[in-house]
Amino acid sequence: METVELRVGFVGAGRMAGGLVRGLLRAGKVPASSILASAPSDKNLDAWRELGCWTTHCNLEVLQESTLVILATKPHVLPGVLQEIRPAVGPHHIVVSLVAGVTLQTLQRLLPSGTKVLRIMPNLPCVVRAGAMVFARGSDAGDEEAALLKNLLSSCGLCEEVPESYINIHTGLSGSGVAYVYLFAEALAEGAVKMGMPSGLASRIAAQTLLGAAKMMLETGEHPAKLRGEVCTPGGTTIHGLHQLEKGALRATVMNAVEAATNRARSMAEDKEQGWGEDLPSPAEQEG
Ligand SMILES: NC(=O)c1ccc[n+]([C@@H]2O[C@H](COP(=O)([O-])OP(=O)(O)OC[C@H]3O[C@@H](n4cnc5c(N)ncnc54)[C@H](OP(=O)(O)O)[C@@H]3O)[C@@H](O)[C@H]2O)c1
C-alpha cells in the first residue's frame, strides 16, 4: 500500500473532516501520527485522539506543523479563521477548502498572493469510503498539487477534478443527492412493508438494491437507461412498476430537485461573497 510522506492538518474537526480522516487512515494513505487537527473545543477532538492523530486548540499550530492544510469549519467561521492563519501561510503550504459556497477567488483574495489553493466538495459517504468528491484548483495550484489531492482523496471514494462552476451542481446532484436517495430507499422499503415484509428486512434489501444498481452502473459504465431496459421483460413485473413511477413523474421531480438544490447552492454562495466583500479586507488592503 502506498504511503504518502506528508503532514496533513485540519482546521476544523467536525463531521466532514472526521469522515475524510477516517477514509485516509483506513486506506493507509497517511499515518495518524502525521495528522494534526484543530478545533476550539474537545467535543470532536477526543475522537481524533482515539484515532491516534495529534490535536490542538491552536489553528496556527496546524499551519506550523503541516504542509497540506484542509479548512473544514462552517462557512460563517471561515473569515475569522482566514484572518487568523494568513500570516502563517507560506509558499510550501497547499491550502484545501471544503467549505461550501466559498469560491477560489475569495480564498485567493484572503490568503497571501501566490498561495496554492484548491477547493473540494465532498459528501458524507466519505465516512464509509464511498464518497463522491469533486475538486477545482486555484490559479497558483499546479498539476502536482492536483495529483496529490486526488491521490489522497481517492481513498475516500470517487474523486474528480472539475471546473469550479460544477461545484454547486455537484452539491445539487450528490451533496444533497444522498438525501434524495435515502427518501427513495425509504419509499422502496415502505412499499415492501405495505405488501407484508418486515421493516428491518425491507430496509436492508432496499439498501442492497441501491448498492447493487450503483455498482452495475460504475462497473459496466453503461447508461442507466440501458441497464433499466435489461431488467424489463415485455409484459413483466418491472415495466408495470416503472409505468407507475412515470405516472408519478419521478424523473421530472428528481431533475427538479437537482435544479432547485443547485440554484440554492448558487444563491447561498452569492450571498456569502457579498457579505465577505464588506467584512474582510484582503491582505493587500490591510498592508496598504
Ligand atoms: N457535512 C456535510 O455533508 C458536508 C458536505 C460538504 C461540505 N461540507 C462543509 O464542511 C464544513 C464543515 O461541516 P461539518 O458538517 O463538518 O461541520 P461541523 O461538524 O459543525 O464541524 C465544524 C468544525 O469546525 C470547528 N470550528 C469552529 N470554530 C472554529 C475555529 N474558529 N477554528 C477552527 N475550528 C473551528 C468546530 O469545532 P468544535 O469541534 O469545537 O465544535 C468543528 O470541529 C462546512 O463548511 C460545510 O460546508 C459539509
Short mmCIF file of C-alpha atoms and ligand atoms in Angstrom, two decimals:
data_model
loop_
_atom_site.label_atom_id
_atom_site.label_comp_id
_atom_site.label_asym_id
_atom_site.label_seq_id
_atom_site.Cartn_x
_atom_site.Cartn_y
_atom_site.Cartn_z
CA MET A 1 0.00 0.00 0.00
CA GLU A 2 1.30 3.41 -0.94
CA THR A 3 2.12 5.73 1.95
CA VAL A 4 2.42 9.44 1.28
CA GLU A 5 5.09 11.20 3.36
CA LEU A 6 3.06 14.23 4.12
CA ARG A 7 1.90 16.11 7.18
CA VAL A 8 -1.79 16.83 6.90
CA GLY A 9 -3.53 19.42 9.04
CA PHE A 10 -7.23 20.04 9.55
CA VAL A 11 -8.56 23.39 10.74
CA GLY A 12 -11.96 22.29 11.99
CA ALA A 13 -12.54 18.73 13.11
CA GLY A 14 -16.26 18.09 12.76
CA ARG A 15 -18.33 15.61 10.76
CA MET A 16 -16.88 16.20 7.30
CA ALA A 17 -13.24 16.43 8.40
CA GLY A 18 -13.78 13.35 10.60
CA GLY A 19 -15.20 11.46 7.62
CA LEU A 20 -12.24 12.32 5.43
CA VAL A 21 -9.67 11.41 8.05
CA ARG A 22 -11.25 8.02 8.65
CA GLY A 23 -11.08 7.33 4.91
CA LEU A 24 -7.42 8.39 4.75
CA LEU A 25 -6.49 6.26 7.75
CA ARG A 26 -8.39 3.17 6.59
CA ALA A 27 -6.64 3.38 3.24
CA GLY A 28 -3.26 3.79 4.96
CA LYS A 29 -2.56 6.89 2.87
CA VAL A 30 -1.22 8.91 5.78
CA PRO A 31 -0.25 7.60 9.23
CA ALA A 32 -2.29 9.01 12.12
CA SER A 33 0.94 10.36 13.60
CA SER A 34 1.24 12.70 10.58
CA ILE A 35 -2.21 14.22 11.07
CA LEU A 36 -2.98 17.24 13.26
CA ALA A 37 -6.43 18.74 13.79
CA SER A 38 -7.53 21.94 15.49
CA ALA A 39 -10.88 22.99 16.94
CA PRO A 40 -11.88 25.33 19.76
CA SER A 41 -13.31 22.56 21.97
CA ASP A 42 -12.60 18.90 22.70
CA LYS A 43 -16.09 17.88 21.56
CA ASN A 44 -14.77 16.36 18.34
CA LEU A 45 -11.04 16.26 19.08
CA ASP A 46 -11.42 13.39 21.59
CA ALA A 47 -12.38 11.10 18.68
CA TRP A 48 -9.32 12.26 16.66
CA ARG A 49 -7.04 11.40 19.59
CA GLU A 50 -8.63 7.96 19.78
CA LEU A 51 -7.68 7.52 16.11
CA GLY A 52 -4.07 8.34 17.06
CA CYS A 53 -3.99 11.83 15.49
CA TRP A 54 -2.46 14.90 17.10
CA THR A 55 -4.84 17.63 18.20
CA THR A 56 -4.61 21.26 19.28
CA HIS A 57 -6.85 24.22 20.09
CA CYS A 58 -4.48 26.50 18.16
CA ASN A 59 -5.14 26.91 14.40
CA LEU A 60 -1.71 28.45 13.84
CA GLU A 61 -0.05 25.29 15.14
CA VAL A 62 -1.72 23.37 12.29
CA LEU A 63 -0.08 25.76 9.82
CA GLN A 64 3.29 25.41 11.53
CA GLU A 65 3.18 21.61 11.57
CA SER A 66 1.50 20.74 8.25
CA THR A 67 2.10 21.11 4.53
CA LEU A 68 -1.38 20.19 3.34
CA VAL A 69 -3.92 22.21 5.31
CA ILE A 70 -7.61 21.37 5.00
CA LEU A 71 -10.04 24.12 6.01
CA ALA A 72 -13.11 22.36 7.41
CA THR A 73 -15.03 24.87 9.51
CA LYS A 74 -18.59 26.05 8.97
CA PRO A 75 -18.73 28.90 6.42
CA HIS A 76 -19.62 31.67 8.90
CA VAL A 77 -16.46 30.93 10.92
CA LEU A 78 -14.10 30.91 7.94
CA PRO A 79 -13.47 34.68 7.55
CA GLY A 80 -12.12 34.87 11.10
CA VAL A 81 -10.08 31.70 10.61
CA LEU A 82 -8.51 33.02 7.41
CA GLN A 83 -7.66 36.29 9.08
CA GLU A 84 -6.02 34.37 11.92
CA ILE A 85 -3.98 31.94 9.81
CA ARG A 86 -2.93 34.03 6.83
CA PRO A 87 0.26 35.45 8.42
CA ALA A 88 1.43 31.83 8.83
CA VAL A 89 0.61 30.68 5.28
CA GLY A 90 3.74 30.21 3.16
CA PRO A 91 4.70 29.02 -0.33
CA HIS A 92 5.22 25.45 0.92
CA HIS A 93 1.58 25.15 2.01
CA ILE A 94 -1.21 23.61 -0.01
CA VAL A 95 -4.48 25.01 1.32
CA VAL A 96 -7.61 22.99 0.58
CA SER A 97 -11.05 24.30 1.49
CA LEU A 98 -14.11 22.11 1.77
CA VAL A 99 -16.26 24.98 3.00
CA ALA A 100 -19.45 25.18 0.92
CA GLY A 101 -20.08 28.32 -1.08
CA VAL A 102 -16.68 29.98 -0.67
CA THR A 103 -15.06 30.43 -4.07
CA LEU A 104 -11.43 30.02 -5.08
CA GLN A 105 -11.37 33.72 -5.96
CA THR A 106 -12.38 34.65 -2.40
CA LEU A 107 -9.95 32.21 -0.83
CA GLN A 108 -7.13 33.55 -3.02
CA ARG A 109 -8.08 37.13 -2.17
CA LEU A 110 -7.99 36.42 1.55
CA LEU A 111 -4.78 34.40 1.59
CA PRO A 112 -1.28 35.67 0.69
CA SER A 113 -0.74 36.14 -3.02
CA GLY A 114 0.66 33.02 -4.71
CA THR A 115 -0.86 30.57 -2.19
CA LYS A 116 -1.63 27.19 -3.68
CA VAL A 117 -5.36 26.87 -3.04
CA LEU A 118 -7.76 24.12 -4.03
CA ARG A 119 -11.42 23.67 -3.29
CA ILE A 120 -13.12 20.32 -2.75
CA MET A 121 -16.74 19.36 -2.33
CA PRO A 122 -17.13 16.02 -0.60
CA ASN A 123 -20.29 14.27 0.53
CA LEU A 124 -20.95 12.43 3.76
CA PRO A 125 -20.48 8.83 2.45
CA CYS A 126 -16.74 9.65 2.52
CA VAL A 127 -17.08 8.29 6.07
CA VAL A 128 -17.58 4.80 4.62
CA ARG A 129 -15.06 5.40 1.81
CA ALA A 130 -17.85 5.61 -0.77
CA GLY A 131 -17.91 9.37 -1.15
CA ALA A 132 -18.32 11.31 -4.37
CA MET A 133 -15.99 14.31 -4.45
CA VAL A 134 -15.10 16.96 -6.94
CA PHE A 135 -12.31 19.49 -6.66
CA ALA A 136 -11.11 22.57 -8.52
CA ARG A 137 -7.73 24.26 -8.38
CA GLY A 138 -6.86 27.90 -7.89
CA SER A 139 -4.60 29.77 -10.29
CA ASP A 140 -1.42 29.04 -8.28
CA ALA A 141 -2.08 25.33 -7.73
CA GLY A 142 -0.44 23.15 -10.37
CA ASP A 143 -0.62 19.58 -11.64
CA GLU A 144 1.47 18.33 -8.72
CA GLU A 145 -0.91 19.68 -6.08
CA ALA A 146 -3.96 18.44 -8.01
CA ALA A 147 -2.46 14.95 -8.34
CA LEU A 148 -1.53 14.87 -4.66
CA LEU A 149 -5.05 15.81 -3.59
CA LYS A 150 -6.65 13.34 -5.99
CA ASN A 151 -4.38 10.55 -4.80
CA LEU A 152 -5.17 11.25 -1.15
CA LEU A 153 -8.91 11.73 -1.50
CA SER A 154 -9.48 8.78 -3.81
CA SER A 155 -9.13 6.74 -0.62
CA CYS A 156 -12.49 8.20 0.45
CA GLY A 157 -14.33 7.47 -2.80
CA LEU A 158 -14.69 8.80 -6.33
CA CYS A 159 -12.67 12.00 -6.76
CA GLU A 160 -12.74 14.04 -9.98
CA GLU A 161 -11.17 17.37 -10.91
CA VAL A 162 -13.76 19.72 -12.46
CA PRO A 163 -14.16 23.38 -13.44
CA GLU A 164 -15.19 25.32 -10.34
CA SER A 165 -18.60 26.09 -11.85
CA TYR A 166 -19.51 22.39 -11.46
CA ILE A 167 -19.12 22.50 -7.68
CA ASN A 168 -22.62 23.89 -7.00
CA ILE A 169 -24.05 21.34 -9.45
CA HIS A 170 -22.23 18.61 -7.53
CA THR A 171 -23.91 19.90 -4.36
CA GLY A 172 -27.33 19.58 -6.04
CA LEU A 173 -26.51 16.16 -7.51
CA SER A 174 -24.51 14.45 -4.79
CA GLY A 175 -24.17 16.50 -1.59
CA SER A 176 -27.95 16.82 -1.40
CA GLY A 177 -28.47 13.79 -3.64
CA VAL A 178 -27.61 11.47 -0.76
CA ALA A 179 -30.81 12.65 0.93
CA TYR A 180 -32.91 12.06 -2.20
CA VAL A 181 -31.58 8.52 -2.34
CA TYR A 182 -32.49 7.95 1.33
CA LEU A 183 -36.01 9.13 0.55
CA PHE A 184 -36.20 6.72 -2.39
CA ALA A 185 -34.80 3.88 -0.23
CA GLU A 186 -37.38 4.61 2.44
CA ALA A 187 -40.18 4.56 -0.15
CA LEU A 188 -38.94 1.27 -1.66
CA ALA A 189 -38.86 -0.34 1.78
CA GLU A 190 -42.29 1.03 2.76
CA GLY A 191 -43.75 -0.43 -0.41
CA ALA A 192 -42.47 -3.82 0.71
CA VAL A 193 -43.79 -3.26 4.23
CA LYS A 194 -47.20 -2.48 2.72
CA MET A 195 -47.05 -5.78 0.90
CA GLY A 196 -46.24 -7.65 4.15
CA MET A 197 -42.43 -7.72 4.57
CA PRO A 198 -40.94 -6.81 8.00
CA SER A 199 -39.48 -3.30 8.06
CA GLY A 200 -35.86 -4.13 9.02
CA LEU A 201 -35.52 -6.74 6.29
CA ALA A 202 -37.17 -4.41 3.75
CA SER A 203 -34.70 -1.61 4.63
CA ARG A 204 -31.69 -3.89 4.27
CA ILE A 205 -32.90 -5.19 0.93
CA ALA A 206 -33.67 -1.64 -0.29
CA ALA A 207 -30.12 -0.51 0.64
CA GLN A 208 -28.54 -3.53 -1.04
CA THR A 209 -30.67 -2.92 -4.15
CA LEU A 210 -29.34 0.65 -4.40
CA LEU A 211 -25.78 -0.54 -3.81
CA GLY A 212 -26.07 -3.26 -6.45
CA ALA A 213 -27.62 -0.95 -9.03
CA ALA A 214 -24.92 1.68 -8.36
CA LYS A 215 -22.13 -0.91 -8.71
CA MET A 216 -23.58 -2.13 -12.00
CA MET A 217 -23.57 1.46 -13.32
CA LEU A 218 -19.97 2.08 -12.24
CA GLU A 219 -18.55 -1.29 -13.23
CA THR A 220 -20.23 -1.62 -16.64
CA GLY A 221 -20.04 2.09 -17.49
CA GLU A 222 -23.41 1.66 -19.21
CA HIS A 223 -26.06 4.39 -19.37
CA PRO A 224 -28.70 3.71 -16.69
CA ALA A 225 -31.44 3.64 -19.35
CA LYS A 226 -29.74 0.61 -20.96
CA LEU A 227 -29.37 -1.19 -17.63
CA ARG A 228 -33.01 -0.44 -16.84
CA GLY A 229 -34.06 -1.87 -20.21
CA GLU A 230 -32.25 -5.10 -19.38
CA VAL A 231 -34.46 -5.61 -16.30
CA CYS A 232 -37.69 -5.08 -18.26
CA THR A 233 -39.22 -8.28 -19.62
CA PRO A 234 -42.04 -7.38 -22.05
CA GLY A 235 -45.30 -7.55 -20.13
CA GLY A 236 -43.40 -8.38 -16.92
CA THR A 237 -43.37 -7.01 -13.38
CA THR A 238 -40.74 -4.26 -13.82
CA ILE A 239 -42.45 -2.44 -16.68
CA HIS A 240 -45.67 -2.41 -14.65
CA GLY A 241 -43.75 -0.82 -11.73
CA LEU A 242 -41.90 1.65 -13.96
CA HIS A 243 -45.18 2.75 -15.52
CA GLN A 244 -46.37 3.83 -12.04
CA LEU A 245 -43.13 5.79 -11.47
CA GLU A 246 -43.55 7.55 -14.81
CA LYS A 247 -47.17 8.39 -13.94
CA GLY A 248 -45.86 9.94 -10.70
CA ALA A 249 -43.34 11.97 -12.74
CA LEU A 250 -40.38 10.59 -10.78
CA ARG A 251 -37.88 11.56 -13.46
CA ALA A 252 -39.03 15.19 -13.76
CA THR A 253 -39.35 15.50 -9.98
CA VAL A 254 -35.78 14.34 -9.38
CA MET A 255 -34.47 16.64 -12.13
CA ASN A 256 -36.34 19.50 -10.44
CA ALA A 257 -34.77 18.56 -7.11
CA VAL A 258 -31.23 18.71 -8.54
CA GLU A 259 -32.03 22.04 -10.19
CA ALA A 260 -33.54 23.52 -7.00
CA ALA A 261 -30.63 22.43 -4.80
CA THR A 262 -28.06 23.69 -7.32
CA ASN A 263 -29.79 27.06 -7.56
CA ARG A 264 -29.95 27.25 -3.76
CA ALA A 265 -26.22 26.47 -3.52
CA ARG A 266 -25.52 29.21 -6.10
CA SER A 267 -27.60 31.84 -4.32
CA MET A 268 -26.12 30.95 -0.91
CA ALA A 269 -22.64 31.31 -2.42
CA GLU A 270 -23.54 34.69 -3.90
CA ASP A 271 -24.86 35.92 -0.53
CA LYS A 272 -21.65 34.83 1.15
CA GLU A 273 -19.46 36.50 -1.44
CA GLN A 274 -21.35 39.78 -0.99
CA GLY A 275 -21.15 39.64 2.82
CA TRP A 276 -17.46 38.80 2.79
CA GLY A 277 -16.62 41.55 0.37
CA GLU A 278 -17.65 44.06 3.01
CA ASP A 279 -16.46 42.28 6.15
CA LEU A 280 -12.96 41.30 5.39
CA PRO A 281 -10.20 43.29 3.75
CA SER A 282 -7.76 41.43 1.51
CA PRO A 283 -4.14 41.14 2.76
CA ALA A 284 -3.14 43.78 0.17
CA GLU A 285 -5.78 46.15 1.52
CA GLN A 286 -4.60 45.50 5.07
CA GLU A 287 -0.97 46.09 4.19
CA GLY A 288 -1.96 49.23 2.27
N1 LIG B 1 -21.43 17.68 6.34
C1 LIG B 1 -21.51 17.59 5.00
O1 LIG B 1 -22.22 16.77 4.42
C2 LIG B 1 -20.66 18.49 4.15
C3 LIG B 1 -20.51 18.22 2.78
C4 LIG B 1 -19.69 19.06 2.01
C5 LIG B 1 -19.07 20.14 2.61
N2 LIG B 1 -19.27 20.38 3.92
C6 LIG B 1 -18.61 21.55 4.50
O2 LIG B 1 -17.81 21.13 5.57
C7 LIG B 1 -17.70 22.18 6.51
C8 LIG B 1 -17.83 21.60 7.89
O3 LIG B 1 -19.09 20.98 8.01
P1 LIG B 1 -19.35 19.90 9.15
O4 LIG B 1 -20.66 19.28 8.83
O5 LIG B 1 -18.14 19.04 9.32
O6 LIG B 1 -19.48 20.89 10.43
P2 LIG B 1 -19.23 20.58 11.98
O7 LIG B 1 -19.44 19.12 12.26
O8 LIG B 1 -20.02 21.58 12.74
O9 LIG B 1 -17.66 20.91 12.18
C9 LIG B 1 -17.14 22.20 12.24
C10 LIG B 1 -15.80 22.15 12.94
O10 LIG B 1 -15.24 23.45 12.94
C11 LIG B 1 -14.73 23.71 14.24
N3 LIG B 1 -14.58 25.14 14.49
C12 LIG B 1 -15.49 26.06 14.89
N4 LIG B 1 -14.92 27.27 15.01
C13 LIG B 1 -13.60 27.12 14.69
C14 LIG B 1 -12.48 27.99 14.64
N5 LIG B 1 -12.58 29.28 14.94
N6 LIG B 1 -11.29 27.48 14.30
C15 LIG B 1 -11.15 26.16 13.98
N7 LIG B 1 -12.18 25.29 14.01
C16 LIG B 1 -13.39 25.76 14.35
C17 LIG B 1 -15.74 23.03 15.16
O11 LIG B 1 -15.16 22.94 16.46
P3 LIG B 1 -15.79 22.06 17.68
O12 LIG B 1 -15.35 20.66 17.38
O13 LIG B 1 -15.14 22.65 18.87
O14 LIG B 1 -17.27 22.27 17.60
C18 LIG B 1 -15.90 21.70 14.42
O15 LIG B 1 -14.84 20.83 14.72
C19 LIG B 1 -18.80 23.20 6.18
O16 LIG B 1 -18.21 24.38 5.70
C20 LIG B 1 -19.61 22.53 5.10
O17 LIG B 1 -19.99 23.47 4.12
C21 LIG B 1 -20.01 19.58 4.72
#
